[in-house]
Amino acid sequence: MEIPPQLQCLFSAEIEEDGESFVIDVPADEIQIGELEAGETYRVALHPTESNTHRSSVDSPSANGQAQGPPVKEGETRRVEIEDIGEQGDGVARVERGYVVIVPDTEVGERVAAEIQTVTENVAFAEVTERISYYD
């Protein structure tokens, strides 16, 4: 992927359906520390990632419109961006529906491929399999 020199920010996000529209949440850090300003108009480019190409049936909404079960499974590898550091010092990433993936030995802003080791209803634990350049 060619990165143009006028690129002002780069982040990963899920596209969410909101009635007749689709929404992408821009992380607050992109506004607070970046070149972006709330209320302004920007050109947005979307590039699919591996994590979006292999969705399983647990990602599908049930008949009442609510998603069921964790959006990851043990043994699956996900490309994630570390958004925060937890109380124990481990990296925290979020995937579909804000589901939390804990990834030890990572830093905020780091992008990694992480193999899911343990899955619970609210959180998954993963191990780094590859460190990914910010521009890949």
GROMACS .gro file of C-alpha atoms in nm:
model
  136
    1MET     CA    1   0.000   0.000   0.000
    2GLU     CA    2   0.140   0.340  -0.097
    3ILE     CA    3   0.123   0.602   0.181
    4PRO     CA    4   0.065   0.957   0.048
    5PRO     CA    5   0.268   1.237   0.215
    6GLN     CA    6  -0.050   1.426   0.313
    7LEU     CA    7  -0.170   1.135   0.533
    8GLN     CA    8  -0.274   1.286   0.867
    9CYS     CA    9  -0.360   0.972   1.064
   10LEU     CA   10  -0.374   0.595   1.033
   11PHE     CA   11  -0.569   0.360   1.260
   12SER     CA   12  -0.772   0.040   1.255
   13ALA     CA   13  -1.146   0.044   1.316
   14GLU     CA   14  -1.455  -0.167   1.266
   15ILE     CA   15  -1.741  -0.050   1.044
   16GLU     CA   16  -2.065  -0.068   1.243
   17GLU     CA   17  -2.419  -0.058   1.109
   18ASP     CA   18  -2.645   0.211   1.258
   19GLY     CA   19  -2.989   0.180   1.102
   20GLU     CA   20  -2.960   0.306   0.744
   21SER     CA   21  -2.598   0.424   0.791
   22PHE     CA   22  -2.260   0.280   0.869
   23VAL     CA   23  -2.027   0.429   1.131
   24ILE     CA   24  -1.651   0.426   1.189
   25ASP     CA   25  -1.538   0.549   1.531
   26VAL     CA   26  -1.228   0.769   1.518
   27PRO     CA   27  -1.015   0.715   1.832
   28ALA     CA   28  -1.003   1.023   2.058
   29ASP     CA   29  -0.620   1.018   2.044
   30GLU     CA   30  -0.635   1.090   1.670
   31ILE     CA   31  -0.816   1.416   1.744
   32GLN     CA   32  -0.626   1.508   2.062
   33ILE     CA   33  -0.269   1.444   1.942
   34GLY     CA   34  -0.317   1.437   1.565
   35GLU     CA   35  -0.379   1.692   1.296
   36LEU     CA   36  -0.757   1.631   1.290
   37GLU     CA   37  -1.029   1.864   1.415
   38ALA     CA   38  -1.382   1.762   1.515
   39GLY     CA   39  -1.643   1.901   1.275
   40GLU     CA   40  -1.406   1.918   0.977
   41THR     CA   41  -1.443   1.708   0.661
   42TYR     CA   42  -1.168   1.462   0.560
   43ARG     CA   43  -1.113   1.211   0.280
   44VAL     CA   44  -1.116   0.856   0.420
   45ALA     CA   45  -0.964   0.546   0.259
   46LEU     CA   46  -1.067   0.197   0.370
   47HIS     CA   47  -0.845  -0.108   0.332
   48PRO     CA   48  -0.964  -0.454   0.441
   49THR     CA   49  -0.755  -0.652   0.688
   50GLU     CA   50  -0.719  -1.025   0.739
   51SER     CA   51  -0.936  -1.008   1.050
   52ASN     CA   52  -1.229  -0.883   0.839
   53THR     CA   53  -1.208  -1.150   0.570
   54HIS     CA   54  -1.268  -1.460   0.784
   55ARG     CA   55  -1.578  -1.390   0.990
   56SER     CA   56  -1.746  -1.683   1.160
   57SER     CA   57  -2.106  -1.743   1.254
   58VAL     CA   58  -2.047  -1.604   1.605
   59ASP     CA   59  -2.016  -1.259   1.445
   60SER     CA   60  -2.364  -1.275   1.298
   61PRO     CA   61  -2.646  -1.105   1.486
   62SER     CA   62  -2.917  -1.328   1.628
   63ALA     CA   63  -3.284  -1.286   1.543
   64ASN     CA   64  -3.324  -1.009   1.804
   65GLY     CA   65  -3.038  -0.807   1.648
   66GLN     CA   66  -2.786  -0.870   1.928
   67ALA     CA   67  -2.455  -1.038   1.854
   68GLN     CA   68  -2.395  -1.362   2.044
   69GLY     CA   69  -2.073  -1.497   2.194
   70PRO     CA   70  -1.714  -1.377   2.169
   71PRO     CA   71  -1.605  -1.262   1.821
   72VAL     CA   72  -1.278  -1.460   1.845
   73LYS     CA   73  -1.192  -1.825   1.894
   74GLU     CA   74  -0.892  -2.009   2.036
   75GLY     CA   75  -0.614  -2.068   1.783
   76GLU     CA   76  -0.725  -1.779   1.562
   77THR     CA   77  -0.466  -1.515   1.472
   78ARG     CA   78  -0.578  -1.151   1.466
   79ARG     CA   79  -0.401  -0.834   1.358
   80VAL     CA   80  -0.469  -0.580   1.633
   81GLU     CA   81  -0.350  -0.240   1.748
   82ILE     CA   82  -0.273  -0.199   2.118
   83GLU     CA   83  -0.496   0.081   2.248
   84ASP     CA   84  -0.412   0.082   2.617
   85ILE     CA   85  -0.207  -0.085   2.891
   86GLY     CA   86  -0.402  -0.275   3.156
   87GLU     CA   87  -0.350  -0.271   3.533
   88GLN     CA   88  -0.113  -0.570   3.509
   89GLY     CA   89   0.100  -0.403   3.239
   90ASP     CA   90  -0.037  -0.604   2.945
   91GLY     CA   91  -0.149  -0.451   2.616
   92VAL     CA   92  -0.522  -0.408   2.556
   93ALA     CA   93  -0.673  -0.429   2.207
   94ARG     CA   94  -1.038  -0.420   2.103
   95VAL     CA   95  -1.199  -0.609   1.815
   96GLU     CA   96  -1.561  -0.640   1.705
   97ARG     CA   97  -1.823  -0.489   1.940
   98GLY     CA   98  -1.547  -0.359   2.169
   99TYR     CA   99  -1.448  -0.711   2.276
  100VAL     CA  100  -1.117  -0.693   2.467
  101VAL     CA  101  -0.806  -0.893   2.376
  102ILE     CA  102  -0.519  -0.887   2.628
  103VAL     CA  103  -0.173  -0.914   2.467
  104PRO     CA  104   0.131  -0.927   2.701
  105ASP     CA  105   0.467  -0.769   2.610
  106THR     CA  106   0.321  -0.493   2.392
  107GLU     CA  107   0.309  -0.114   2.400
  108VAL     CA  108   0.036   0.141   2.324
  109GLY     CA  109   0.015   0.205   1.949
  110GLU     CA  110   0.196  -0.115   1.858
  111ARG     CA  111   0.038  -0.330   1.585
  112VAL     CA  112   0.079  -0.706   1.619
  113ALA     CA  113  -0.046  -1.037   1.490
  114ALA     CA  114  -0.166  -1.219   1.801
  115GLU     CA  115  -0.274  -1.581   1.837
  116ILE     CA  116  -0.576  -1.617   2.064
  117GLN     CA  117  -0.489  -1.858   2.348
  118THR     CA  118  -0.787  -1.837   2.586
  119VAL     CA  119  -1.139  -1.705   2.525
  120THR     CA  120  -1.397  -1.606   2.787
  121GLU     CA  121  -1.732  -1.431   2.744
  122ASN     CA  122  -1.583  -1.084   2.806
  123VAL     CA  123  -1.210  -1.106   2.727
  124ALA     CA  124  -0.955  -1.311   2.533
  125PHE     CA  125  -0.585  -1.362   2.603
  126ALA     CA  126  -0.337  -1.380   2.316
  127GLU     CA  127   0.035  -1.411   2.243
  128VAL     CA  128   0.229  -1.204   1.990
  129THR     CA  129   0.324  -1.402   1.679
  130GLU     CA  130   0.445  -1.106   1.472
  131ARG     CA  131   0.514  -0.736   1.522
  132ILE     CA  132   0.372  -0.533   1.234
  133SER     CA  133   0.511  -0.210   1.097
  134TYR     CA  134   0.275   0.086   1.145
  135TYR     CA  135   0.270   0.135   0.766
  136ASP     CA  136   0.184  -0.225   0.665
   0.00000   0.00000   0.00000
